[in-house]
PDB file of C-alpha atoms in Angstrom:
ATOM      1  CA  MET A   1     -20.004  23.351   4.883  1.00 46.00           C
ATOM      2  CA  THR A   2     -16.313  23.849   5.030  1.00 42.00           C
ATOM      3  CA  ALA A   3     -16.923  23.771   8.930  1.00 45.00           C
ATOM      4  CA  VAL A   4     -18.669  20.266   8.456  1.00 42.00           C
ATOM      5  CA  CYS A   5     -16.185  18.626   6.187  1.00 43.00           C
ATOM      6  CA  THR A   6     -13.239  19.788   8.510  1.00 44.00           C
ATOM      7  CA  SER A   7     -15.183  18.349  11.279  1.00 46.00           C
ATOM      8  CA  LEU A   8     -15.456  14.878   9.774  1.00 45.00           C
ATOM      9  CA  PHE A   9     -11.925  14.731   8.646  1.00 42.00           C
ATOM     10  CA  ARG A  10     -10.785  15.628  12.263  1.00 47.00           C
ATOM     11  CA  TRP A  11     -13.171  12.860  13.662  1.00 47.00           C
ATOM     12  CA  THR A  12     -11.679  10.208  11.179  1.00 49.00           C
ATOM     13  CA  ARG A  13      -7.956  11.292  12.252  1.00 48.00           C
ATOM     14  CA  TRP A  14      -9.217  10.857  15.894  1.00 44.00           C
ATOM     15  CA  LEU A  15     -10.396   7.285  15.158  1.00 47.00           C
ATOM     16  CA  ALA A  16      -7.310   6.498  13.281  1.00 49.00           C
ATOM     17  CA  ALA A  17      -5.248   7.570  16.255  1.00 45.00           C
ATOM     18  CA  LEU A  18      -7.458   5.373  18.420  1.00 43.00           C
ATOM     19  CA  LEU A  19      -6.867   2.360  16.366  1.00 43.00           C
ATOM     20  CA  ALA A  20      -3.251   2.817  15.942  1.00 42.00           C
ATOM     21  CA  ALA A  21      -3.085   2.984  19.823  1.00 41.00           C
ATOM     22  CA  GLY A  22      -4.230  -0.735  19.693  1.00 41.00           C
ATOM     23  CA  CYS A  23      -7.721  -0.120  21.277  1.00 38.00           C
ATOM     24  CA  MET A  24      -8.862  -2.614  18.549  1.00 39.00           C
ATOM     25  CA  ALA A  25      -5.769  -4.604  18.289  1.00 39.00           C
ATOM     26  CA  PRO A  26      -6.183  -8.601  18.107  1.00 41.00           C
ATOM     27  CA  ALA A  27      -4.673 -10.657  20.925  1.00 37.00           C
ATOM     28  CA  ASN A  28      -1.878 -11.892  18.421  1.00 42.00           C
ATOM     29  CA  ALA A  29      -1.037  -8.555  17.071  1.00 41.00           C
ATOM     30  CA  THR A  30       2.804  -7.366  16.845  1.00 41.00           C
ATOM     31  CA  PRO A  31       4.585  -6.186  19.946  1.00 41.00           C
ATOM     32  CA  PRO A  32       4.438  -2.321  20.861  1.00 39.00           C
ATOM     33  CA  VAL A  33       7.670  -1.593  19.410  1.00 40.00           C
ATOM     34  CA  ALA A  34       6.936  -3.126  15.878  1.00 42.00           C
ATOM     35  CA  GLN A  35       3.651  -1.239  16.049  1.00 42.00           C
ATOM     36  CA  ALA A  36       5.364   1.973  16.335  1.00 46.00           C
ATOM     37  CA  GLN A  37       7.346   1.306  13.271  1.00 72.00           C
ATOM     38  CA  LEU A  38       4.445   0.203  10.888  1.00 86.00           C
ATOM     39  CA  PRO A  39       2.132   2.916   9.845  1.00 91.00           C
ATOM     40  CA  ILE A  40      -0.863   0.541   9.228  1.00 93.00           C
ATOM     41  CA  ILE A  41      -4.267   1.225  10.516  1.00 90.00           C
ATOM     42  CA  PRO A  42      -5.732  -0.968  12.183  1.00 89.00           C
ATOM     43  CA  ILE A  43      -2.850  -2.933  13.500  1.00 90.00           C
ATOM     44  CA  PRO A  44      -2.411  -6.088  11.329  1.00 92.00           C
ATOM     45  CA  ALA A  45      -3.069  -9.589  12.866  1.00 91.00           C
ATOM     46  CA  GLN A  46       0.392 -10.872  12.156  1.00 92.00           C
ATOM     47  CA  VAL A  47       3.590  -9.023  11.234  1.00 94.00           C
ATOM     48  CA  GLY A  48       7.116 -10.685  10.509  1.00 94.00           C
ATOM     49  CA  TRP A  49       9.991  -8.303  10.269  1.00 92.00           C
ATOM     50  CA  GLN A  50      12.702  -8.842   7.633  1.00 91.00           C
ATOM     51  CA  THR A  51      15.990  -6.962   6.849  1.00 93.00           C
ATOM     52  CA  GLY A  52      16.391  -4.348   4.306  1.00 94.00           C
ATOM     53  CA  LEU A  53      14.299  -1.852   2.338  1.00 96.00           C
ATOM     54  CA  PHE A  54      12.283  -1.505  -0.733  1.00 97.00           C
ATOM     55  CA  ARG A  55      12.445   1.905  -2.750  1.00 97.00           C
ATOM     56  CA  VAL A  56       9.173   3.011  -4.623  1.00 97.00           C
ATOM     57  CA  ALA A  57       9.686   6.068  -6.965  1.00 96.00           C
ATOM     58  CA  ASP A  58       8.077   7.139 -10.253  1.00 95.00           C
ATOM     59  CA  ARG A  59       7.890   4.500 -12.822  1.00 92.00           C
ATOM     60  CA  THR A  60       7.720   1.946 -10.288  1.00 96.00           C
ATOM     61  CA  VAL A  61       5.295  -0.707 -11.991  1.00 97.00           C
ATOM     62  CA  ILE A  62       2.139  -2.275 -10.601  1.00 97.00           C
ATOM     63  CA  SER A  63       1.823  -5.506 -12.039  1.00 97.00           C
ATOM     64  CA  VAL A  64      -1.347  -7.520 -12.538  1.00 96.00           C
ATOM     65  CA  GLN A  65      -2.183 -10.812 -14.167  1.00 92.00           C
ATOM     66  CA  PRO A  66      -4.127 -10.642 -17.740  1.00 94.00           C
ATOM     67  CA  GLY A  67      -7.805 -10.846 -17.462  1.00 92.00           C
ATOM     68  CA  ASN A  68      -7.989 -10.170 -13.769  1.00 91.00           C
ATOM     69  CA  ALA A  69     -10.358  -7.062 -13.677  1.00 94.00           C
ATOM     70  CA  GLN A  70     -10.401  -7.086  -9.821  1.00 93.00           C
ATOM     71  CA  ALA A  71      -6.521  -6.670  -9.681  1.00 95.00           C
ATOM     72  CA  ASP A  72      -6.495  -4.228 -12.346  1.00 96.00           C
ATOM     73  CA  TRP A  73      -9.098  -2.041 -10.647  1.00 96.00           C
ATOM     74  CA  ALA A  74      -7.126  -2.251  -7.461  1.00 96.00           C
ATOM     75  CA  ALA A  75      -3.933  -1.476  -9.250  1.00 97.00           C
ATOM     76  CA  ARG A  76      -5.557   1.794 -10.710  1.00 97.00           C
ATOM     77  CA  TYR A  77      -7.054   2.739  -7.323  1.00 97.00           C
ATOM     78  CA  LEU A  78      -3.468   2.385  -5.829  1.00 97.00           C
ATOM     79  CA  ALA A  79      -1.858   4.362  -8.410  1.00 97.00           C
ATOM     80  CA  GLY A  80      -4.359   7.190  -8.146  1.00 96.00           C
ATOM     81  CA  LEU A  81      -3.967   7.282  -4.402  1.00 95.00           C
ATOM     82  CA  ALA A  82      -0.109   7.519  -4.616  1.00 97.00           C
ATOM     83  CA  ALA A  83      -0.276  10.225  -7.342  1.00 97.00           C
ATOM     84  CA  ARG A  84      -2.562  12.402  -4.998  1.00 95.00           C
ATOM     85  CA  THR A  85      -1.195  11.756  -1.749  1.00 95.00           C
ATOM     86  CA  ARG A  86       2.585  11.078  -2.578  1.00 96.00           C
ATOM     87  CA  GLY A  87       3.066  12.637  -5.803  1.00 96.00           C
ATOM     88  CA  LEU A  88       4.094   9.190  -7.232  1.00 96.00           C
ATOM     89  CA  ARG A  89       3.432   8.309 -10.721  1.00 96.00           C
ATOM     90  CA  LEU A  90       3.286   4.564 -10.780  1.00 96.00           C
ATOM     91  CA  SER A  91       2.361   2.714 -13.900  1.00 95.00           C
ATOM     92  CA  VAL A  92      -0.126  -0.197 -14.219  1.00 96.00           C
ATOM     93  CA  ARG A  93       1.052  -3.128 -16.415  1.00 96.00           C
ATOM     94  CA  VAL A  94      -0.748  -6.251 -17.284  1.00 96.00           C
ATOM     95  CA  GLU A  95       1.715  -9.109 -17.689  1.00 95.00           C
ATOM     96  CA  LYS A  96       1.965 -12.709 -17.083  1.00 90.00           C
ATOM     97  CA  GLY A  97       5.498 -12.464 -15.572  1.00 89.00           C
ATOM     98  CA  VAL A  98       6.411  -9.716 -13.093  1.00 92.00           C
ATOM     99  CA  SER A  99       8.605  -6.781 -14.010  1.00 91.00           C
ATOM    100  CA  HIS A 100      11.923  -6.151 -12.130  1.00 92.00           C
ATOM    101  CA  HIS A 101      11.317  -4.394  -8.686  1.00 95.00           C
ATOM    102  CA  ALA A 102       7.623  -4.013  -9.194  1.00 97.00           C
ATOM    103  CA  ILE A 103       4.338  -4.262  -7.092  1.00 98.00           C
ATOM    104  CA  ARG A 104       2.294  -7.241  -7.761  1.00 97.00           C
ATOM    105  CA  LEU A 105      -1.322  -7.694  -7.213  1.00 97.00           C
ATOM    106  CA  GLU A 106      -2.604 -11.266  -7.205  1.00 94.00           C
ATOM    107  CA  MET A 107      -5.958 -13.048  -6.500  1.00 90.00           C
ATOM    108  CA  ASP A 108      -5.299 -16.257  -4.557  1.00 84.00           C
ATOM    109  CA  ARG A 109      -8.012 -18.078  -3.011  1.00 75.00           C
ATOM    110  CA  GLN A 110      -5.514 -19.452  -0.257  1.00 72.00           C
ATOM    111  CA  ALA A 111      -4.443 -16.209   1.074  1.00 70.00           C
ATOM    112  CA  PRO A 112      -4.702 -16.009   3.886  1.00 68.00           C
ATOM    113  CA  GLU A 113      -6.491 -19.498   4.639  1.00 63.00           C
ATOM    114  CA  GLY A 114     -10.008 -19.314   6.283  1.00 65.00           C
ATOM    115  CA  HIS A 115     -10.392 -15.550   6.165  1.00 79.00           C
ATOM    116  CA  ALA A 116     -12.560 -14.175   3.062  1.00 80.00           C
ATOM    117  CA  GLN A 117     -11.410 -10.516   3.598  1.00 86.00           C
ATOM    118  CA  GLY A 118      -7.835 -11.215   4.513  1.00 91.00           C
ATOM    119  CA  TYR A 119      -4.662 -10.543   2.496  1.00 94.00           C
ATOM    120  CA  VAL A 120      -1.045 -11.269   2.375  1.00 95.00           C
ATOM    121  CA  LEU A 121       1.521  -8.170   2.042  1.00 96.00           C
ATOM    122  CA  ASP A 122       4.919  -9.166   1.465  1.00 97.00           C
ATOM    123  CA  VAL A 123       7.821  -6.776   0.938  1.00 97.00           C
ATOM    124  CA  ASP A 124      11.539  -7.543   0.135  1.00 96.00           C
ATOM    125  CA  ARG A 125      14.354  -5.979  -1.548  1.00 95.00           C
ATOM    126  CA  HIS A 126      13.282  -7.274  -4.854  1.00 95.00           C
ATOM    127  CA  GLY A 127       9.586  -6.169  -4.972  1.00 97.00           C
ATOM    128  CA  ILE A 128       6.260  -6.258  -3.158  1.00 98.00           C
ATOM    129  CA  LEU A 129       3.471  -8.809  -3.386  1.00 97.00           C
ATOM    130  CA  VAL A 130      -0.128  -8.288  -2.385  1.00 97.00           C
ATOM    131  CA  ARG A 131      -2.247 -11.387  -2.414  1.00 95.00           C
ATOM    132  CA  ALA A 132      -6.061 -12.028  -1.530  1.00 94.00           C
ATOM    133  CA  ARG A 133      -9.006 -14.410  -1.958  1.00 90.00           C
ATOM    134  CA  SER A 134     -11.687 -11.824  -2.569  1.00 91.00           C
ATOM    135  CA  GLN A 135     -11.679  -8.416  -4.184  1.00 91.00           C
ATOM    136  CA  ALA A 136     -12.462  -6.967  -0.633  1.00 91.00           C
ATOM    137  CA  GLY A 137      -9.335  -8.525   0.621  1.00 93.00           C
ATOM    138  CA  LEU A 138      -7.086  -7.268  -2.237  1.00 95.00           C
ATOM    139  CA  PHE A 139      -8.658  -3.616  -1.598  1.00 95.00           C
ATOM    140  CA  TYR A 140      -7.568  -3.920   2.041  1.00 94.00           C
ATOM    141  CA  GLY A 141      -4.010  -5.096   1.083  1.00 96.00           C
ATOM    142  CA  VAL A 142      -3.926  -2.204  -1.183  1.00 97.00           C
ATOM    143  CA  VAL A 143      -4.997   0.311   1.476  1.00 97.00           C
ATOM    144  CA  SER A 144      -2.401  -1.128   3.756  1.00 97.00           C
ATOM    145  CA  LEU A 145       0.575  -0.768   0.959  1.00 98.00           C
ATOM    146  CA  TRP A 146      -0.729   2.881   0.554  1.00 97.00           C
ATOM    147  CA  GLN A 147      -0.330   3.441   4.201  1.00 96.00           C
ATOM    148  CA  LEU A 148       3.195   2.179   3.945  1.00 96.00           C
ATOM    149  CA  LEU A 149       3.781   4.484   1.014  1.00 96.00           C
ATOM    150  CA  THR A 150       2.723   7.568   2.807  1.00 95.00           C
ATOM    151  CA  PRO A 151       4.353   7.249   6.437  1.00 93.00           C
ATOM    152  CA  ASP A 152       4.555  11.108   6.634  1.00 92.00           C
ATOM    153  CA  SER A 153       3.597  14.249   4.685  1.00 91.00           C
ATOM    154  CA  MET A 154       6.653  14.131   2.514  1.00 94.00           C
ATOM    155  CA  ARG A 155       6.278  13.744  -1.360  1.00 95.00           C
ATOM    156  CA  GLY A 156       8.325  11.649  -3.918  1.00 96.00           C
ATOM    157  CA  PRO A 157      10.243   8.303  -3.438  1.00 97.00           C
ATOM    158  CA  VAL A 158       9.663   6.250  -0.300  1.00 96.00           C
ATOM    159  CA  GLU A 159      11.429   3.333   1.176  1.00 96.00           C
ATOM    160  CA  ILE A 160       9.317   0.674   2.694  1.00 95.00           C
ATOM    161  CA  PRO A 161      10.733  -1.933   5.335  1.00 95.00           C
ATOM    162  CA  CYS A 162      11.006  -5.364   4.303  1.00 96.00           C
ATOM    163  CA  VAL A 163       7.899  -7.049   6.171  1.00 96.00           C
ATOM    164  CA  SER A 164       5.724 -10.052   5.935  1.00 96.00           C
ATOM    165  CA  ILE A 165       2.052  -9.294   6.764  1.00 95.00           C
ATOM    166  CA  ARG A 166      -0.960 -11.707   7.279  1.00 94.00           C
ATOM    167  CA  ASP A 167      -4.108  -9.695   8.121  1.00 93.00           C
ATOM    168  CA  TRP A 168      -7.669 -10.129   8.284  1.00 91.00           C
ATOM    169  CA  PRO A 169     -10.694  -8.240   9.930  1.00 87.00           C
ATOM    170  CA  ARG A 170     -11.070  -9.069  13.619  1.00 85.00           C
ATOM    171  CA  PHE A 171     -14.941  -8.185  13.633  1.00 84.00           C
ATOM    172  CA  VAL A 172     -17.508  -9.262  11.170  1.00 80.00           C
ATOM    173  CA  TRP A 173     -18.107  -5.473  10.529  1.00 85.00           C
ATOM    174  CA  ARG A 174     -16.388  -2.163  11.261  1.00 87.00           C
ATOM    175  CA  GLY A 175     -18.809   0.409  10.866  1.00 89.00           C
ATOM    176  CA  LEU A 176     -19.267   4.061  11.463  1.00 90.00           C
ATOM    177  CA  MET A 177     -22.748   6.134  12.076  1.00 89.00           C
ATOM    178  CA  LEU A 178     -23.394   9.762  10.805  1.00 88.00           C
ATOM    179  CA  ASP A 179     -26.034  11.395  12.699  1.00 83.00           C
ATOM    180  CA  SER A 180     -27.908  13.852  10.475  1.00 79.00           C
ATOM    181  CA  SER A 181     -30.816  14.593  12.897  1.00 77.00           C
ATOM    182  CA  ARG A 182     -29.401  18.155  13.717  1.00 77.00           C
ATOM    183  CA  HIS A 183     -27.099  18.984  10.885  1.00 78.00           C
ATOM    184  CA  MET A 184     -27.617  18.379   7.292  1.00 83.00           C
ATOM    185  CA  GLN A 185     -24.560  17.266   5.133  1.00 86.00           C
ATOM    186  CA  SER A 186     -23.952  17.777   1.434  1.00 87.00           C
ATOM    187  CA  VAL A 187     -23.324  14.802  -0.934  1.00 88.00           C
ATOM    188  CA  ALA A 188     -19.860  15.901  -1.138  1.00 92.00           C
ATOM    189  CA  ALA A 189     -19.541  15.803   2.631  1.00 90.00           C
ATOM    190  CA  ILE A 190     -20.814  12.264   2.863  1.00 90.00           C
ATOM    191  CA  GLU A 191     -18.538  11.104  -0.035  1.00 91.00           C
ATOM    192  CA  GLN A 192     -15.551  12.491   1.835  1.00 91.00           C
ATOM    193  CA  LEU A 193     -16.465  10.638   4.647  1.00 92.00           C
ATOM    194  CA  LEU A 194     -17.063   7.361   2.907  1.00 92.00           C
ATOM    195  CA  ASN A 195     -13.670   8.019   1.289  1.00 90.00           C
ATOM    196  CA  GLN A 196     -11.952   8.241   4.727  1.00 90.00           C
ATOM    197  CA  MET A 197     -13.802   5.258   6.246  1.00 90.00           C
ATOM    198  CA  ALA A 198     -12.314   3.274   3.078  1.00 90.00           C
ATOM    199  CA  LEU A 199      -8.842   4.505   4.005  1.00 90.00           C
ATOM    200  CA  HIS A 200      -9.373   3.167   7.479  1.00 87.00           C
ATOM    201  CA  LYS A 201     -10.963  -0.127   6.678  1.00 89.00           C
ATOM    202  CA  LEU A 202     -14.329   0.733   7.898  1.00 89.00           C
ATOM    203  CA  ASP A 203     -16.950  -1.128   5.718  1.00 86.00           C
ATOM    204  CA  VAL A 204     -20.302  -0.410   7.185  1.00 89.00           C
ATOM    205  CA  PHE A 205     -21.886   3.028   6.902  1.00 91.00           C
ATOM    206  CA  HIS A 206     -25.112   3.653   9.098  1.00 86.00           C
TER     207      HIS A 206
END
């Protein structure tokens, strides 16, 4: 079973490399130089580069609006990912205003316009803002932010380049098929595959 899990993980890493190479990049994607500097899979639809860096470390706040259960869930998901993969202890805080130097998650029906699963991710020297018009879009924005938080295998604080991202799916669905006709997979192996799919924004499992 370990061999099966290892094989699934290697397959998803190969898929990640394929997407990063631009094989599924939209026509208006960022130039190759910018693509190499931004560790987001798949390549975002629109990227605007700014000057400066924002540092994320222990106790950086993930801020959500009161009564927003969808943003609260996304915030706790991001905090869990950051803790497991980067060793960062981010705190989730429900607040009307935004804490100083915080990560803010918001639901916004106008972000971005016309794309139900799209999201906006803005990073400047004062903080990070992720906005989306649906829970799915906010989840994809959080995944992209997590990818920015883990550009390498290091642990601890990380500096993120100031950037403005407008992203949405190029295709109606982005699927992956698991063929079980010759090999039986355990529930744990399939759950691992589903988790890897989520972290690469694949949303249809066959």
